[in-house]
Amino acid sequence: MRVAANCGMRTSIAVLPVVVLALTGADARLGETSLQFVGRYGPPRDTPSSRIYDKNSPLLEGAIHHTYEYKGWKIRAAFLQLDGPAMRMEYQKLGASPQIRDYELQAIMTGNTAAGSTWEQIPYSNPDSPNQGVNKAVESYLGNATGQKMWQRSDGAILSLRSNLIVRLDLPAAREYEAKLKAAKDQKARASVPTF
């Protein structure tokens, strides 16, 4: 079990430098390092309450989380390595009017468009949902009806708008990392079942 988990981490780490090179050269926010975030947004505004929130509701389990404030926005970012790329991010407006407008969403998309890539709207699909088949189709329909929208970048990155209040972006490597974590947990749970 331990060997398999370590091999999975080596695979993830080996993939990360390729992602960094592809995205940081294009000046895209998703995929930038924590040092690049500091240069863009200033130092993180991590507080005891934000650390508790990150622990209880992590953007990415096991990741290093930082919270930044920038011109009326809160930006959360998850990094798998100390100075590795941002694997997942969330943008949320601060203040009295938290609803994200179309032009603000477009600015976030533009800022997170790597050179030579494009965004295409796709049916909403909650990655945390266990639904399959017809139930997944109904979930997608209801998600679109309640303001849940999703786009995919030509390199596989996903942008989702959640109830017009939060924009979440993630790299394919973040989803692969989560799948490996889930598989390891499932394997551990199966191994812990006693022989009856």
XYZ file of N, CA and C in Angstrom:
588
model
N 0.824 -1.191 0.000
C 0.000 0.000 0.000
C 0.867 1.253 0.000
N 1.828 1.290 0.881
C 2.695 2.450 0.984
C 3.498 2.675 -0.291
N 3.967 1.620 -0.894
C 4.738 1.731 -2.137
C 3.875 2.301 -3.249
N 2.623 1.818 -3.346
C 1.733 2.311 -4.403
C 1.463 3.795 -4.233
N 1.252 4.242 -2.996
C 0.986 5.666 -2.769
C 2.200 6.493 -3.150
N 3.391 6.027 -2.778
C 4.587 6.783 -3.130
C 4.812 6.818 -4.627
N 4.557 5.719 -5.319
C 4.711 5.712 -6.784
C 3.755 6.709 -7.411
N 2.531 6.788 -6.887
C 1.554 7.736 -7.415
C 2.024 9.169 -7.233
N 2.625 9.467 -6.095
C 3.128 10.810 -5.859
C 4.273 11.135 -6.807
N 5.164 10.175 -7.066
C 6.250 10.422 -8.018
C 5.687 10.745 -9.388
N 4.648 10.018 -9.778
C 4.031 10.268 -11.077
C 3.460 11.670 -11.124
N 2.755 12.083 -10.053
C 2.163 13.418 -10.014
C 3.242 14.487 -10.087
N 4.304 14.307 -9.315
C 5.360 15.297 -9.287
C 6.071 15.367 -10.636
N 6.249 14.238 -11.288
C 6.908 14.233 -12.590
C 6.083 14.980 -13.633
N 4.765 14.982 -13.492
C 3.898 15.655 -14.446
C 3.886 17.160 -14.206
N 4.054 17.590 -12.965
C 3.891 18.992 -12.615
C 4.824 19.955 -13.345
N 6.124 19.681 -13.473
C 6.969 20.652 -14.155
C 6.524 20.947 -15.576
N 5.985 19.975 -16.279
C 5.486 20.197 -17.639
C 4.343 21.200 -17.612
N 3.445 21.047 -16.634
C 2.311 21.962 -16.494
C 2.808 23.363 -16.207
N 3.767 23.500 -15.314
C 4.297 24.814 -14.968
C 4.874 25.497 -16.190
N 5.680 24.801 -16.959
C 6.283 25.397 -18.149
C 5.229 25.827 -19.152
N 4.202 25.028 -19.313
C 3.180 25.344 -20.296
C 2.357 26.559 -19.883
N 2.126 26.728 -18.580
C 1.228 27.786 -18.150
C 1.934 29.060 -17.737
N 3.052 28.981 -17.052
C 3.668 30.198 -16.570
C 4.224 31.041 -17.706
N 4.665 30.427 -18.760
C 5.145 31.193 -19.894
C 4.029 31.982 -20.553
N 2.796 31.536 -20.380
C 1.660 32.216 -20.983
C 1.058 33.251 -20.053
N 1.623 33.390 -18.823
C 1.145 34.353 -17.855
C -0.282 34.058 -17.420
N -0.634 32.798 -17.325
C -1.942 32.400 -16.816
C -1.850 32.255 -15.312
N -2.881 32.666 -14.589
C -2.853 32.617 -13.130
C -2.872 31.173 -12.631
N -3.783 30.372 -13.156
C -3.824 28.962 -12.801
C -2.551 28.318 -13.320
N -1.777 27.721 -12.434
C -0.508 27.136 -12.833
C 0.690 27.974 -12.426
N 0.467 29.202 -11.966
C 1.566 30.010 -11.467
C 1.982 29.521 -10.087
N 3.201 29.838 -9.684
C 3.713 29.436 -8.379
C 3.260 30.429 -7.304
N 3.455 30.039 -6.050
C 3.079 30.929 -4.942
C 3.894 32.223 -4.983
N 5.144 32.161 -5.439
C 5.946 33.381 -5.568
C 5.372 34.305 -6.640
N 4.884 33.734 -7.727
C 4.252 34.548 -8.764
C 2.946 35.156 -8.245
N 2.228 34.417 -7.408
C 1.013 34.967 -6.796
C 1.354 36.169 -5.928
N 2.430 36.075 -5.140
C 2.843 37.191 -4.288
C 3.175 38.407 -5.151
N 3.860 38.191 -6.263
C 4.175 39.289 -7.170
C 2.935 39.918 -7.788
N 1.912 39.120 -8.020
C 0.687 39.602 -8.661
C -0.309 40.176 -7.651
N -0.522 39.480 -6.526
C -1.591 39.830 -5.584
C -1.096 40.325 -4.230
N 0.223 40.298 -3.997
C 0.749 40.659 -2.688
C 0.840 39.418 -1.808
N 1.333 39.597 -0.578
C 1.503 38.428 0.293
C 0.158 37.800 0.654
N 0.170 36.506 0.960
C -1.087 35.844 1.338
C -1.668 36.464 2.603
N -2.984 36.419 2.701
C -3.708 36.930 3.874
C -4.201 35.757 4.709
N -3.323 34.796 4.938
C -3.698 33.625 5.714
C -3.903 34.028 7.171
N -5.021 33.645 7.729
C -5.359 33.943 9.117
C -5.695 32.633 9.816
N -5.771 32.641 11.132
C -6.194 31.415 11.814
C -7.546 30.900 11.318
N -8.499 31.806 11.049
C -9.813 31.349 10.566
C -9.727 30.819 9.133
N -8.876 31.411 8.289
C -8.745 30.887 6.919
C -8.053 29.525 6.937
N -7.135 29.325 7.867
C -6.467 28.021 7.984
C -7.451 26.939 8.429
N -8.339 27.294 9.352
C -9.371 26.346 9.798
C -10.301 26.025 8.632
N -10.691 27.053 7.879
C -11.561 26.844 6.715
C -10.875 25.950 5.671
N -9.600 26.210 5.420
C -8.852 25.403 4.450
C -8.746 23.951 4.902
N -8.623 23.738 6.214
C -8.533 22.375 6.737
C -9.881 21.660 6.626
N -10.975 22.366 6.931
C -12.309 21.753 6.918
C -12.932 21.703 5.530
N -12.589 22.640 4.669
C -13.119 22.693 3.297
C -11.968 22.961 2.330
N -11.067 22.004 2.188
C -9.902 22.269 1.338
C -10.279 22.354 -0.137
N -9.580 23.211 -0.845
C -9.720 23.233 -2.301
C -9.193 21.925 -2.867
N -8.124 21.422 -2.270
C -7.485 20.202 -2.715
C -6.859 19.540 -1.490
N -7.340 18.371 -1.143
C -6.885 17.679 0.055
C -5.372 17.473 0.027
N -4.738 17.779 1.153
C -3.303 17.592 1.269
C -2.468 18.699 0.647
N -3.100 19.709 0.108
C -2.369 20.797 -0.557
C -2.044 21.923 0.423
N -1.117 22.762 0.027
C -0.797 23.991 0.744
C -1.769 25.047 0.235
N -2.512 25.667 1.141
C -3.505 26.662 0.747
C -3.044 28.067 1.133
N -3.334 29.021 0.267
C -3.103 30.435 0.580
C -4.325 31.222 0.122
N -4.602 32.281 0.872
C -5.698 33.188 0.536
C -5.101 34.566 0.263
N -5.512 35.163 -0.836
C -5.039 36.484 -1.231
C -6.240 37.409 -1.341
N -6.034 38.683 -1.099
C -7.068 39.687 -1.347
C -6.512 40.662 -2.368
N -7.337 40.943 -3.378
C -6.871 41.773 -4.475
C -8.023 42.582 -5.039
N -7.993 43.888 -4.840
C -8.956 44.827 -5.422
C -10.403 44.370 -5.242
N -10.776 44.019 -4.018
C -12.155 43.648 -3.729
C -12.490 42.185 -3.974
N -11.489 41.353 -4.185
C -11.696 39.929 -4.441
C -10.892 39.102 -3.450
N -11.418 37.954 -3.082
C -10.684 36.949 -2.312
C -10.327 35.833 -3.279
N -9.062 35.458 -3.280
C -8.566 34.412 -4.177
C -7.915 33.338 -3.312
N -8.475 32.130 -3.367
C -7.882 30.987 -2.668
C -7.136 30.150 -3.696
N -5.977 29.660 -3.306
C -5.192 28.837 -4.219
C -4.621 27.640 -3.464
N -4.572 26.503 -4.158
C -4.027 25.271 -3.591
C -2.811 24.850 -4.397
N -1.715 24.577 -3.691
C -0.442 24.180 -4.284
C -0.049 22.828 -3.699
N 0.368 21.887 -4.523
C 0.799 20.585 -4.015
C 2.254 20.603 -3.551
N 3.022 21.574 -4.000
C 4.418 21.724 -3.595
C 4.621 23.137 -3.094
N 5.643 23.320 -2.261
C 5.891 24.618 -1.654
C 5.954 25.735 -2.694
N 6.728 25.554 -3.756
C 6.745 26.551 -4.832
C 6.328 25.900 -6.148
N 5.334 25.025 -6.056
C 4.785 24.392 -7.248
C 3.666 25.232 -7.829
N 3.042 24.758 -8.879
C 1.972 25.511 -9.538
C 0.668 25.474 -8.751
N -0.152 26.496 -8.927
C -1.505 26.517 -8.359
C -2.317 25.481 -9.116
N -2.745 24.450 -8.413
C -3.493 23.363 -9.042
C -4.994 23.661 -9.099
N -5.470 24.424 -8.110
C -6.888 24.770 -8.070
C -6.997 26.147 -7.429
N -7.951 26.942 -7.922
C -8.163 28.303 -7.426
C -9.646 28.596 -7.318
N -9.965 29.533 -6.429
C -11.327 30.069 -6.352
C -11.263 31.584 -6.269
N -12.149 32.232 -7.000
C -12.305 33.676 -6.955
C -13.673 33.971 -6.343
N -13.702 34.917 -5.394
C -14.951 35.299 -4.760
C -14.897 36.795 -4.473
N -15.977 37.512 -4.799
C -16.024 38.946 -4.549
C -16.252 39.216 -3.073
N -15.608 40.262 -2.588
C -15.823 40.726 -1.227
C -16.781 41.908 -1.266
N -17.415 42.207 -0.169
C -18.247 43.388 -0.098
C -19.729 43.101 -0.180
N -20.506 44.174 -0.392
C -21.958 44.106 -0.318
C -22.599 43.423 -1.523
N -21.941 43.417 -2.664
C -22.508 42.833 -3.882
C -21.646 41.657 -4.344
N -21.852 40.458 -3.757
C -20.964 39.336 -4.059
C -21.233 38.614 -5.371
N -22.338 38.958 -6.053
C -22.670 38.246 -7.283
C -21.670 38.603 -8.388
N -21.175 37.583 -9.060
C -20.187 37.765 -10.129
C -20.923 38.066 -11.434
N -20.589 39.182 -12.024
C -21.213 39.621 -13.278
C -20.518 38.966 -14.469
N -21.198 38.979 -15.615
C -20.653 38.369 -16.832
C -19.292 38.946 -17.209
N -19.147 40.267 -17.121
C -17.885 40.893 -17.508
C -16.764 40.545 -16.523
N -17.097 40.288 -15.258
C -16.082 39.872 -14.290
C -15.650 38.430 -14.560
N -16.621 37.586 -14.877
C -16.313 36.207 -15.254
C -15.404 36.195 -16.485
N -15.716 37.048 -17.452
C -14.904 37.121 -18.667
C -13.482 37.570 -18.353
N -13.317 38.506 -17.410
C -11.980 38.964 -17.020
C -11.192 37.827 -16.370
N -11.858 37.003 -15.543
C -11.195 35.857 -14.912
C -10.788 34.843 -15.980
N -11.697 34.587 -16.924
C -11.370 33.647 -18.012
C -10.181 34.144 -18.820
N -10.195 35.422 -19.168
C -9.116 36.002 -19.966
C -7.793 35.910 -19.215
N -7.810 36.217 -17.920
C -6.595 36.146 -17.117
C -6.052 34.737 -16.975
N -6.912 33.758 -17.168
C -6.515 32.358 -17.013
C -6.506 31.614 -18.345
N -6.291 32.338 -19.414
C -6.193 31.716 -20.730
C -4.725 31.647 -21.130
N -4.218 30.434 -21.182
C -2.829 30.234 -21.602
C -2.715 30.539 -23.100
N -1.534 30.941 -23.528
C -1.309 31.263 -24.940
C -1.703 30.072 -25.815
N -2.481 30.358 -26.834
C -2.885 29.325 -27.780
C -4.043 28.459 -27.309
N -4.602 28.746 -26.134
C -5.719 27.941 -25.649
C -7.013 28.731 -25.728
N -8.121 28.021 -25.669
C -9.440 28.641 -25.717
C -10.344 27.948 -24.702
N -11.437 28.623 -24.341
C -12.441 28.063 -23.436
C -13.678 27.696 -24.243
N -14.293 26.584 -23.895
C -15.542 26.163 -24.538
C -16.512 25.750 -23.437
N -17.744 26.300 -23.490
C -18.721 25.929 -22.470
C -19.129 24.470 -22.647
N -19.226 23.769 -21.516
C -19.615 22.360 -21.505
C -20.777 22.194 -20.527
N -21.533 21.099 -20.609
C -22.611 20.883 -19.643
C -22.049 20.808 -18.225
N -22.775 21.388 -17.285
C -22.328 21.375 -15.896
C -22.266 19.952 -15.374
N -21.197 19.629 -14.692
C -21.009 18.301 -14.114
C -20.273 18.463 -12.799
N -20.953 18.180 -11.697
C -20.329 18.288 -10.383
C -19.340 17.135 -10.223
N -18.050 17.420 -10.119
C -17.061 16.344 -10.018
C -17.165 15.559 -8.710
N -17.802 16.133 -7.687
C -17.930 15.462 -6.396
C -19.184 14.599 -6.305
N -19.996 14.606 -7.349
C -21.259 13.870 -7.317
C -21.063 12.406 -7.708
N -21.717 11.505 -6.970
C -21.633 10.085 -7.329
C -22.646 9.681 -8.404
N -23.495 10.612 -8.834
C -24.545 10.292 -9.807
C -23.953 9.809 -11.128
N -24.705 8.905 -11.775
C -24.325 8.358 -13.068
C -25.554 8.331 -13.975
N -25.329 8.199 -15.270
C -26.413 8.005 -16.237
C -27.463 9.098 -16.221
N -28.736 8.692 -16.100
C -29.866 9.628 -16.132
C -29.770 10.619 -14.983
N -29.384 10.149 -13.809
C -29.264 11.049 -12.660
C -28.225 12.135 -12.909
N -27.148 11.786 -13.604
C -26.118 12.768 -13.933
C -26.663 13.802 -14.919
N -27.476 13.361 -15.876
C -28.096 14.274 -16.845
C -29.056 15.233 -16.147
N -29.839 14.713 -15.203
C -30.771 15.558 -14.441
C -29.976 16.560 -13.606
N -28.915 16.104 -12.984
C -28.052 16.984 -12.192
C -27.495 18.114 -13.067
N -27.057 17.779 -14.270
C -26.518 18.772 -15.189
C -27.583 19.808 -15.555
N -28.795 19.330 -15.853
C -29.897 20.225 -16.205
C -30.215 21.168 -15.037
N -30.343 20.605 -13.828
C -30.657 21.417 -12.653
C -29.524 22.383 -12.338
N -28.283 21.937 -12.517
C -27.140 22.810 -12.285
C -27.165 24.010 -13.215
N -27.440 23.783 -14.489
C -27.518 24.890 -15.445
C -28.673 25.823 -15.103
N -29.784 25.267 -14.632
C -30.955 26.068 -14.292
C -30.728 26.922 -13.049
N -29.835 26.513 -12.169
C -29.591 27.255 -10.930
C -28.310 28.092 -10.979
N -27.796 28.352 -12.148
C -26.631 29.227 -12.289
C -25.300 28.519 -12.211
N -25.293 27.206 -12.296
C -24.043 26.453 -12.308
C -23.616 26.310 -13.769
N -22.466 26.834 -14.097
C -21.983 26.766 -15.475
C -20.543 26.271 -15.461
N -20.139 25.680 -16.592
C -18.808 25.092 -16.654
C -18.212 25.281 -18.047
N -16.896 25.520 -18.069
C -16.142 25.637 -19.309
C -14.899 24.771 -19.212
N -14.431 24.310 -20.364
C -13.188 23.545 -20.399
C -12.228 24.237 -21.342
N -11.005 24.404 -20.878
C -9.960 25.000 -21.698
C -9.385 23.920 -22.587
N -8.848 24.282 -23.719
C -8.354 23.310 -24.692
C -7.241 22.419 -24.138
N -6.598 22.818 -23.025
C -5.590 21.954 -22.395
C -6.179 21.092 -21.286
N -7.517 21.143 -21.090
C -8.175 20.296 -20.097
C -8.512 20.981 -18.788
N -8.026 22.193 -18.554
C -8.386 22.916 -17.332
C -9.894 23.163 -17.323
N -10.473 23.200 -16.123
C -11.913 23.402 -15.975
C -12.160 24.687 -15.201
N -13.134 25.466 -15.647
C -13.611 26.650 -14.943
C -15.085 26.433 -14.666
N -15.502 26.605 -13.408
C -16.921 26.467 -13.095
C -17.395 27.689 -12.336
N -18.594 28.126 -12.668
C -19.259 29.238 -11.991
C -20.326 28.623 -11.110
N -20.227 28.848 -9.810
C -21.127 28.230 -8.848
C -22.056 29.280 -8.262
N -23.323 29.199 -8.664
C -24.378 30.096 -8.174
C -24.027 31.566 -8.327
N -23.252 31.908 -9.324
C -22.828 33.279 -9.599
C -22.094 33.922 -8.424
N -21.549 33.094 -7.505
C -20.850 33.615 -6.336
C -19.386 33.201 -6.263
N -19.043 32.070 -6.856
C -17.673 31.556 -6.794
C -17.270 31.047 -8.177
N -16.076 31.417 -8.599
C -15.488 30.865 -9.819
C -14.366 29.952 -9.371
N -14.417 28.690 -9.778
C -13.378 27.719 -9.432
C -12.685 27.273 -10.711
N -11.354 27.202 -10.653
C -10.553 26.701 -11.761
C -9.687 25.564 -11.260
N -9.502 24.553 -12.095
C -8.570 23.503 -11.724
C -7.897 22.909 -12.945
N -6.672 22.447 -12.710
C -5.891 21.790 -13.745
C -6.240 20.309 -13.792
N -6.059 19.660 -14.934
C -6.288 18.213 -15.005
C -5.456 17.451 -13.966
N -4.257 17.930 -13.662
C -3.403 17.257 -12.676
C -4.040 17.253 -11.293
N -4.854 18.264 -10.958
C -5.559 18.287 -9.665
C -6.590 17.167 -9.612
N -7.312 16.974 -10.711
C -8.319 15.899 -10.743
C -7.644 14.526 -10.708
N -6.497 14.391 -11.383
C -5.750 13.125 -11.354
C -5.247 12.840 -9.944
N -4.744 13.858 -9.267
C -4.264 13.726 -7.899
C -5.404 13.266 -6.977
N -6.578 13.889 -7.120
C -7.733 13.494 -6.302
C -8.160 12.058 -6.592
N -8.130 11.662 -7.843
C -8.501 10.285 -8.192
C -7.542 9.289 -7.545
N -6.255 9.620 -7.521
C -5.267 8.744 -6.881
C -5.487 8.675 -5.375
N -5.795 9.820 -4.758
C -6.086 9.827 -3.322
C -7.299 8.963 -3.011
N -8.336 9.113 -3.825
C -9.568 8.336 -3.617
C -9.298 6.850 -3.781
N -8.531 6.477 -4.794
C -8.207 5.070 -5.021
C -7.411 4.500 -3.852
N -6.467 5.283 -3.319
C -5.670 4.824 -2.174
C -6.550 4.650 -0.938
N -7.482 5.593 -0.720
C -8.404 5.480 0.421
C -9.314 4.269 0.266
N -9.828 4.066 -0.944
C -10.684 2.904 -1.196
C -9.914 1.609 -0.966
N -8.684 1.549 -1.437
C -7.864 0.356 -1.264
C -7.594 0.104 0.224
N -7.329 1.168 0.967
C -7.084 1.047 2.411
C -8.342 0.566 3.117
N -9.512 1.100 2.733
C -10.773 0.688 3.341
C -11.051 -0.797 3.053
N -10.808 -1.224 1.827
C -11.025 -2.641 1.474
C -10.067 -3.548 2.238
N -8.824 -3.100 2.409
C -7.839 -3.912 3.122
C -8.146 -4.026 4.610
N -8.896 -3.034 5.139
C -9.197 -3.060 6.567
C -10.401 -3.939 6.927
N -11.113 -4.446 5.920
C -12.267 -5.295 6.190
C -11.763 -6.657 6.690
N -12.256 -7.067 7.851
C -11.784 -8.355 8.392
C -12.297 -9.534 7.576
N -11.613 -10.633 7.685
C -12.070 -11.868 7.056
C -13.110 -12.496 7.970
N -14.309 -12.634 7.489
C -15.407 -13.142 8.340
C -15.546 -14.632 8.226
